[in-house]
Amino acid sequence: MDIDKNHIGPIGVFDSGFGGLSILREIRKTLPQYDYLFLGDNARAPYGTRSFEIVYEFTLQAVKYLFSQGCHLVILACNTASAKALRTIQQNDLPLIDPSWRVLGVIRPTVEAIGNISKNGHVGVFGTPGTVLSQSYDIEIAHLYPNFRVFSHACPMWVPLVENREAAGDGADFFVRKDIGALTSQCPDIDTVILGCTHYPLLMPKIRQYMPQGIQVIEQGPIVAESLKDYLARHPEIDVHCSKSGSCRYLTTDNADKFSSLASIFVNETVTASKITL
Ligand code: DGL
């Protein structure tokens, strides 16, 4: 990579596909003055059923690409990548690429926030098979709140429903109801459920319809946005590298028109994406 280190650039936001738009939307509401460069690896989504090695390899490629486009700070708006690739990238790759650049994930800020939300400490987590198998939420929650109990359930069909534009279809009703039943049957008094996959808020109407009353459903977008705001305020040496003219550009590894038409619905403005190859 050939990069001017003094350059300022957009904040990179990465996801395997469309899900990261649920994070980007909230970040832009909270921090509208910054420039953003979103990258969706739609051609290779979903990541949730892929091995550790492949998720790491794909995520590192995406991070390097965003750095090469001038980003100094990249948000992994993807729980699967945060669970499987973030630590290795932070500990092994960033010191070699440039120790002053940053890659942040979505799991830690979410876990920090639920301490103020759950009343009885019985927390449910929905995630991709990769995120649930990694036990990243269990580990982080045990670390911060040793008295909490965590009940996880993987929803392998939810991401394909979103990626294939079936989030509002009848098939979504079947799987959302089934998976909510599977989670809540593990413990009758779960009071908080984390949507631990950035695609899942796109199924929110169905999730609200089938979630038993009294259970709070936690979306990550507003939490990650507040956490980023706080991070930039505490790290002026990173903030100074983030350009601020309020722009947002979109990149996808799949067909640009296909991405643009669905992304426009999610972010509620016209999106004109460009196709790139990682
Ligand atoms: N949206 C991502 C997540 O938060 C990845 C979903 C996938 O590609 O399986 O986990």
CSV table of C-alpha atoms and ligand atoms in Angstrom, one decimal:
chain,number,residue,atom,x,y,z
A,1,MET,CA,0.0,0.0,0.0
A,2,ASP,CA,1.2,3.5,-0.9
A,3,ILE,CA,-0.4,5.9,1.5
A,4,ASP,CA,0.3,9.5,2.6
A,5,LYS,CA,0.3,9.2,6.3
A,6,ASN,CA,-0.6,12.9,6.9
A,7,HIS,CA,-3.6,12.7,4.7
A,8,ILE,CA,-7.1,13.1,6.1
A,9,GLY,CA,-9.8,10.7,4.9
A,10,PRO,CA,-13.2,9.3,5.5
A,11,ILE,CA,-14.2,6.9,8.3
A,12,GLY,CA,-14.4,3.4,6.9
A,13,VAL,CA,-17.4,1.3,7.7
A,14,PHE,CA,-17.2,-2.4,6.7
A,15,ASP,CA,-19.7,-5.2,6.7
A,16,SER,CA,-20.1,-8.5,4.8
A,17,GLY,CA,-23.2,-7.0,3.2
A,18,PHE,CA,-26.1,-4.7,3.8
A,19,GLY,CA,-26.3,-5.1,7.6
A,20,GLY,CA,-23.6,-2.5,8.3
A,21,LEU,CA,-25.9,0.1,6.8
A,22,SER,CA,-28.0,-0.2,10.1
A,23,ILE,CA,-24.8,1.0,11.9
A,24,LEU,CA,-23.8,3.6,9.3
A,25,ARG,CA,-27.2,5.2,9.4
A,26,GLU,CA,-27.1,5.8,13.1
A,27,ILE,CA,-23.4,6.9,13.0
A,28,ARG,CA,-24.3,9.5,10.4
A,29,LYS,CA,-27.2,10.7,12.5
A,30,THR,CA,-25.0,11.2,15.5
A,31,LEU,CA,-21.8,12.4,13.7
A,32,PRO,CA,-23.1,14.0,10.4
A,33,GLN,CA,-20.1,16.3,9.9
A,34,TYR,CA,-17.7,13.4,9.1
A,35,ASP,CA,-17.0,11.7,5.7
A,36,TYR,CA,-17.8,8.0,5.4
A,37,LEU,CA,-16.8,5.3,3.1
A,38,PHE,CA,-18.9,2.2,3.4
A,39,LEU,CA,-17.8,-1.2,2.0
A,40,GLY,CA,-20.1,-4.2,1.7
A,41,ASP,CA,-18.5,-7.5,0.7
A,42,ASN,CA,-21.8,-8.6,-0.7
A,43,ALA,CA,-20.3,-10.9,-3.3
A,44,ARG,CA,-18.9,-13.1,-0.4
A,45,ALA,CA,-21.7,-12.6,2.1
A,46,PRO,CA,-22.8,-14.2,4.4
A,47,TYR,CA,-19.7,-14.5,6.6
A,48,GLY,CA,-21.6,-16.0,9.5
A,49,THR,CA,-21.2,-19.6,8.4
A,50,ARG,CA,-17.6,-19.2,7.3
A,51,SER,CA,-14.5,-20.4,9.2
A,52,PHE,CA,-12.3,-18.2,11.4
A,53,GLU,CA,-9.5,-18.2,8.8
A,54,ILE,CA,-11.7,-17.1,6.0
A,55,VAL,CA,-13.5,-14.4,8.0
A,56,TYR,CA,-10.1,-13.1,9.1
A,57,GLU,CA,-8.7,-13.1,5.6
A,58,PHE,CA,-11.7,-11.4,4.0
A,59,THR,CA,-11.9,-8.8,6.8
A,60,LEU,CA,-8.2,-8.0,6.6
A,61,GLN,CA,-8.5,-7.5,2.8
A,62,ALA,CA,-11.4,-5.1,3.3
A,63,VAL,CA,-9.6,-3.2,6.1
A,64,LYS,CA,-6.4,-2.8,3.9
A,65,TYR,CA,-8.6,-1.6,1.0
A,66,LEU,CA,-10.3,1.0,3.1
A,67,PHE,CA,-6.8,2.2,4.4
A,68,SER,CA,-5.6,2.4,0.8
A,69,GLN,CA,-8.6,4.8,0.1
A,70,GLY,CA,-7.4,7.2,2.8
A,71,CYS,CA,-9.3,5.9,5.9
A,72,HIS,CA,-7.4,6.0,9.1
A,73,LEU,CA,-10.2,4.6,11.2
A,74,VAL,CA,-12.3,1.6,10.2
A,75,ILE,CA,-15.4,0.4,12.0
A,76,LEU,CA,-16.1,-3.3,11.6
A,77,ALA,CA,-19.9,-2.9,11.5
A,78,CYS,CA,-20.1,-6.7,11.6
A,79,ASN,CA,-20.3,-8.9,14.6
A,80,THR,CA,-18.9,-11.9,12.8
A,81,ALA,CA,-15.8,-9.9,11.7
A,82,SER,CA,-15.6,-8.3,15.2
A,83,ALA,CA,-15.7,-11.7,16.8
A,84,LYS,CA,-13.4,-13.6,14.5
A,85,ALA,CA,-11.0,-11.0,13.0
A,86,LEU,CA,-10.8,-7.8,15.1
A,87,ARG,CA,-8.4,-9.0,17.8
A,88,THR,CA,-5.9,-10.5,15.4
A,89,ILE,CA,-6.0,-7.4,13.1
A,90,GLN,CA,-5.5,-5.1,16.1
A,91,GLN,CA,-2.7,-7.2,17.7
A,92,ASN,CA,-0.9,-8.7,14.7
A,93,ASP,CA,-1.6,-6.7,11.6
A,94,LEU,CA,-2.0,-3.0,12.6
A,95,PRO,CA,1.5,-2.9,14.2
A,96,LEU,CA,2.9,-3.9,10.8
A,97,ILE,CA,0.6,-1.8,8.6
A,98,ASP,CA,0.7,1.4,10.8
A,99,PRO,CA,0.3,1.4,14.5
A,100,SER,CA,-1.3,4.8,14.5
A,101,TRP,CA,-4.4,3.6,12.5
A,102,ARG,CA,-7.4,2.1,14.2
A,103,VAL,CA,-9.9,-0.7,13.6
A,104,LEU,CA,-12.8,-0.8,16.0
A,105,GLY,CA,-15.6,-3.4,16.4
A,106,VAL,CA,-19.2,-3.5,17.6
A,107,ILE,CA,-19.3,-6.2,20.3
A,108,ARG,CA,-17.5,-4.3,23.1
A,109,PRO,CA,-19.6,-1.1,22.9
A,110,THR,CA,-22.8,-3.2,22.9
A,111,VAL,CA,-21.7,-5.2,25.9
A,112,GLU,CA,-20.7,-2.0,27.8
A,113,ALA,CA,-24.2,-0.6,27.1
A,114,ILE,CA,-26.3,-3.5,28.3
A,115,GLY,CA,-25.1,-3.2,31.9
A,116,ASN,CA,-27.4,-0.1,32.1
A,117,ILE,CA,-30.2,-1.8,30.3
A,118,SER,CA,-30.8,-5.3,31.7
A,119,LYS,CA,-32.6,-5.2,35.1
A,120,ASN,CA,-32.3,-8.9,36.0
A,121,GLY,CA,-29.0,-9.7,34.2
A,122,HIS,CA,-30.6,-12.4,32.1
A,123,VAL,CA,-29.5,-11.5,28.6
A,124,GLY,CA,-30.3,-13.2,25.3
A,125,VAL,CA,-28.1,-12.9,22.2
A,126,PHE,CA,-29.0,-13.6,18.7
A,127,GLY,CA,-26.1,-13.9,16.3
A,128,THR,CA,-24.7,-15.6,13.3
A,129,PRO,CA,-23.4,-19.2,13.8
A,130,GLY,CA,-19.9,-17.7,13.7
A,131,THR,CA,-20.6,-15.1,16.4
A,132,VAL,CA,-22.4,-17.5,18.7
A,133,LEU,CA,-19.7,-20.2,18.3
A,134,SER,CA,-17.0,-17.7,19.1
A,135,GLN,CA,-18.7,-17.0,22.5
A,136,SER,CA,-17.5,-13.4,22.1
A,137,TYR,CA,-20.6,-12.1,23.8
A,138,ASP,CA,-20.4,-14.6,26.6
A,139,ILE,CA,-16.8,-13.8,27.3
A,140,GLU,CA,-17.2,-10.0,27.2
A,141,ILE,CA,-20.3,-10.1,29.3
A,142,ALA,CA,-18.7,-12.4,31.9
A,143,HIS,CA,-15.7,-10.0,32.0
A,144,LEU,CA,-17.7,-6.9,32.6
A,145,TYR,CA,-20.7,-8.3,34.5
A,146,PRO,CA,-19.8,-11.6,36.2
A,147,ASN,CA,-23.3,-11.9,37.7
A,148,PHE,CA,-25.1,-11.8,34.4
A,149,ARG,CA,-26.3,-15.0,32.6
A,150,VAL,CA,-26.1,-15.2,28.8
A,151,PHE,CA,-28.4,-17.3,26.6
A,152,SER,CA,-27.4,-17.4,22.9
A,153,HIS,CA,-29.0,-18.6,19.8
A,154,ALA,CA,-27.7,-18.7,16.2
A,155,CYS,CA,-30.1,-17.6,13.4
A,156,PRO,CA,-28.4,-18.9,10.2
A,157,MET,CA,-31.4,-18.0,8.0
A,158,TRP,CA,-31.8,-14.3,9.0
A,159,VAL,CA,-28.9,-12.9,7.1
A,160,PRO,CA,-29.8,-14.7,3.8
A,161,LEU,CA,-33.4,-13.4,4.2
A,162,VAL,CA,-32.0,-9.8,4.4
A,163,GLU,CA,-29.5,-10.3,1.6
A,164,ASN,CA,-32.1,-11.8,-0.6
A,165,ARG,CA,-34.7,-9.1,0.1
A,166,GLU,CA,-37.0,-11.4,1.9
A,167,ALA,CA,-37.0,-9.6,5.2
A,168,ALA,CA,-40.7,-8.6,4.8
A,169,GLY,CA,-41.8,-11.9,3.3
A,170,ASP,CA,-43.7,-14.8,4.8
A,171,GLY,CA,-40.5,-16.9,5.1
A,172,ALA,CA,-39.2,-14.4,7.5
A,173,ASP,CA,-42.2,-14.8,9.8
A,174,PHE,CA,-41.5,-18.5,10.0
A,175,PHE,CA,-37.8,-18.2,10.9
A,176,VAL,CA,-38.2,-15.2,13.2
A,177,ARG,CA,-40.9,-16.9,15.2
A,178,LYS,CA,-39.0,-20.2,15.4
A,179,ASP,CA,-35.7,-18.6,16.5
A,180,ILE,CA,-37.4,-16.3,19.1
A,181,GLY,CA,-39.1,-19.4,20.5
A,182,ALA,CA,-35.7,-21.3,20.6
A,183,LEU,CA,-34.1,-18.4,22.5
A,184,THR,CA,-36.8,-17.7,25.0
A,185,SER,CA,-37.4,-21.3,25.8
A,186,GLN,CA,-33.8,-21.4,27.2
A,187,CYS,CA,-34.8,-19.1,30.1
A,188,PRO,CA,-38.3,-17.8,30.9
A,189,ASP,CA,-37.2,-14.5,32.4
A,190,ILE,CA,-34.7,-13.1,29.8
A,191,ASP,CA,-35.4,-9.3,30.0
A,192,THR,CA,-33.0,-8.1,27.3
A,193,VAL,CA,-32.2,-9.5,23.8
A,194,ILE,CA,-29.2,-8.2,21.9
A,195,LEU,CA,-29.4,-8.3,18.1
A,196,GLY,CA,-25.8,-9.4,17.8
A,197,CYS,CA,-25.7,-9.2,14.0
A,198,THR,CA,-26.0,-5.9,12.1
A,199,HIS,CA,-28.3,-7.4,9.6
A,200,TYR,CA,-31.0,-8.2,12.1
A,201,PRO,CA,-32.4,-4.7,12.7
A,202,LEU,CA,-33.6,-5.0,9.1
A,203,LEU,CA,-36.0,-7.7,10.4
A,204,MET,CA,-37.2,-5.5,13.3
A,205,PRO,CA,-40.9,-5.4,12.3
A,206,LYS,CA,-41.1,-9.2,12.5
A,207,ILE,CA,-38.9,-9.4,15.6
A,208,ARG,CA,-41.2,-6.9,17.4
A,209,GLN,CA,-44.2,-8.9,16.2
A,210,TYR,CA,-43.0,-12.2,17.7
A,211,MET,CA,-40.9,-11.2,20.7
A,212,PRO,CA,-42.8,-11.7,24.0
A,213,GLN,CA,-43.9,-8.5,25.7
A,214,GLY,CA,-41.5,-7.2,28.4
A,215,ILE,CA,-38.3,-8.2,26.6
A,216,GLN,CA,-36.2,-5.2,25.4
A,217,VAL,CA,-34.7,-5.7,22.0
A,218,ILE,CA,-31.3,-4.0,21.6
A,219,GLU,CA,-30.2,-2.6,18.3
A,220,GLN,CA,-26.5,-1.8,18.0
A,221,GLY,CA,-26.6,1.2,15.7
A,222,PRO,CA,-27.4,3.9,18.3
A,223,ILE,CA,-25.0,2.3,20.8
A,224,VAL,CA,-22.1,2.1,18.4
A,225,ALA,CA,-22.7,5.7,17.2
A,226,GLU,CA,-22.6,7.0,20.8
A,227,SER,CA,-19.5,5.0,21.5
A,228,LEU,CA,-17.7,6.3,18.3
A,229,LYS,CA,-18.6,9.9,19.3
A,230,ASP,CA,-17.1,9.3,22.7
A,231,TYR,CA,-14.0,7.6,21.2
A,232,LEU,CA,-13.3,10.5,18.8
A,233,ALA,CA,-13.7,13.0,21.6
A,234,ARG,CA,-11.2,11.1,23.7
A,235,HIS,CA,-8.8,10.5,20.7
A,236,PRO,CA,-8.1,13.9,19.0
A,237,GLU,CA,-5.0,12.3,17.4
A,238,ILE,CA,-7.4,10.0,15.4
A,239,ASP,CA,-10.1,12.6,14.9
A,240,VAL,CA,-7.6,15.0,13.2
A,241,HIS,CA,-7.2,12.4,10.4
A,242,CYS,CA,-11.0,12.2,9.8
A,243,SER,CA,-12.2,14.5,7.1
A,244,LYS,CA,-15.4,16.5,7.8
A,245,SER,CA,-17.5,17.5,4.8
A,246,GLY,CA,-20.5,15.4,5.5
A,247,SER,CA,-20.2,13.0,2.5
A,248,CYS,CA,-20.9,9.3,2.2
A,249,ARG,CA,-19.7,7.0,-0.5
A,250,TYR,CA,-20.6,3.3,-1.0
A,251,LEU,CA,-18.6,0.4,-2.3
A,252,THR,CA,-19.6,-3.2,-2.9
A,253,THR,CA,-17.9,-6.3,-4.2
A,254,ASP,CA,-21.1,-7.3,-6.0
A,255,ASN,CA,-23.2,-5.7,-8.7
A,256,ALA,CA,-23.3,-1.9,-8.0
A,257,ASP,CA,-26.9,-1.4,-9.3
A,258,LYS,CA,-28.2,-4.2,-7.2
A,259,PHE,CA,-26.5,-2.8,-4.1
A,260,SER,CA,-27.6,0.7,-4.8
A,261,SER,CA,-31.3,-0.1,-5.1
A,262,LEU,CA,-31.5,-2.0,-1.8
A,263,ALA,CA,-29.1,0.3,0.1
A,264,SER,CA,-31.2,3.3,-0.9
A,265,ILE,CA,-34.2,1.8,1.0
A,266,PHE,CA,-32.1,1.1,4.1
A,267,VAL,CA,-30.5,4.5,4.4
A,268,ASN,CA,-33.5,6.4,3.0
A,269,GLU,CA,-31.6,8.4,0.4
A,270,THR,CA,-30.3,7.7,-3.1
A,271,VAL,CA,-27.2,5.6,-3.1
A,272,THR,CA,-24.9,5.3,-6.1
A,273,ALA,CA,-22.4,2.5,-5.2
A,274,SER,CA,-19.3,1.5,-7.1
A,275,LYS,CA,-18.1,-2.0,-7.6
A,276,ILE,CA,-14.6,-2.9,-6.3
A,277,THR,CA,-12.6,-6.1,-6.2
A,278,LEU,CA,-10.8,-7.1,-3.0
B,1,DGL,N1,-23.8,-8.4,9.6
B,1,DGL,C1,-22.8,-9.3,10.0
B,1,DGL,C2,-22.8,-9.5,11.5
B,1,DGL,O1,-23.1,-8.5,12.2
B,1,DGL,C3,-22.5,-10.5,9.2
B,1,DGL,C4,-23.6,-11.3,8.8
B,1,DGL,C5,-23.1,-12.4,7.8
B,1,DGL,O2,-22.4,-12.1,6.8
B,1,DGL,O3,-23.3,-13.6,8.1
B,1,DGL,O4,-22.5,-10.5,12.0
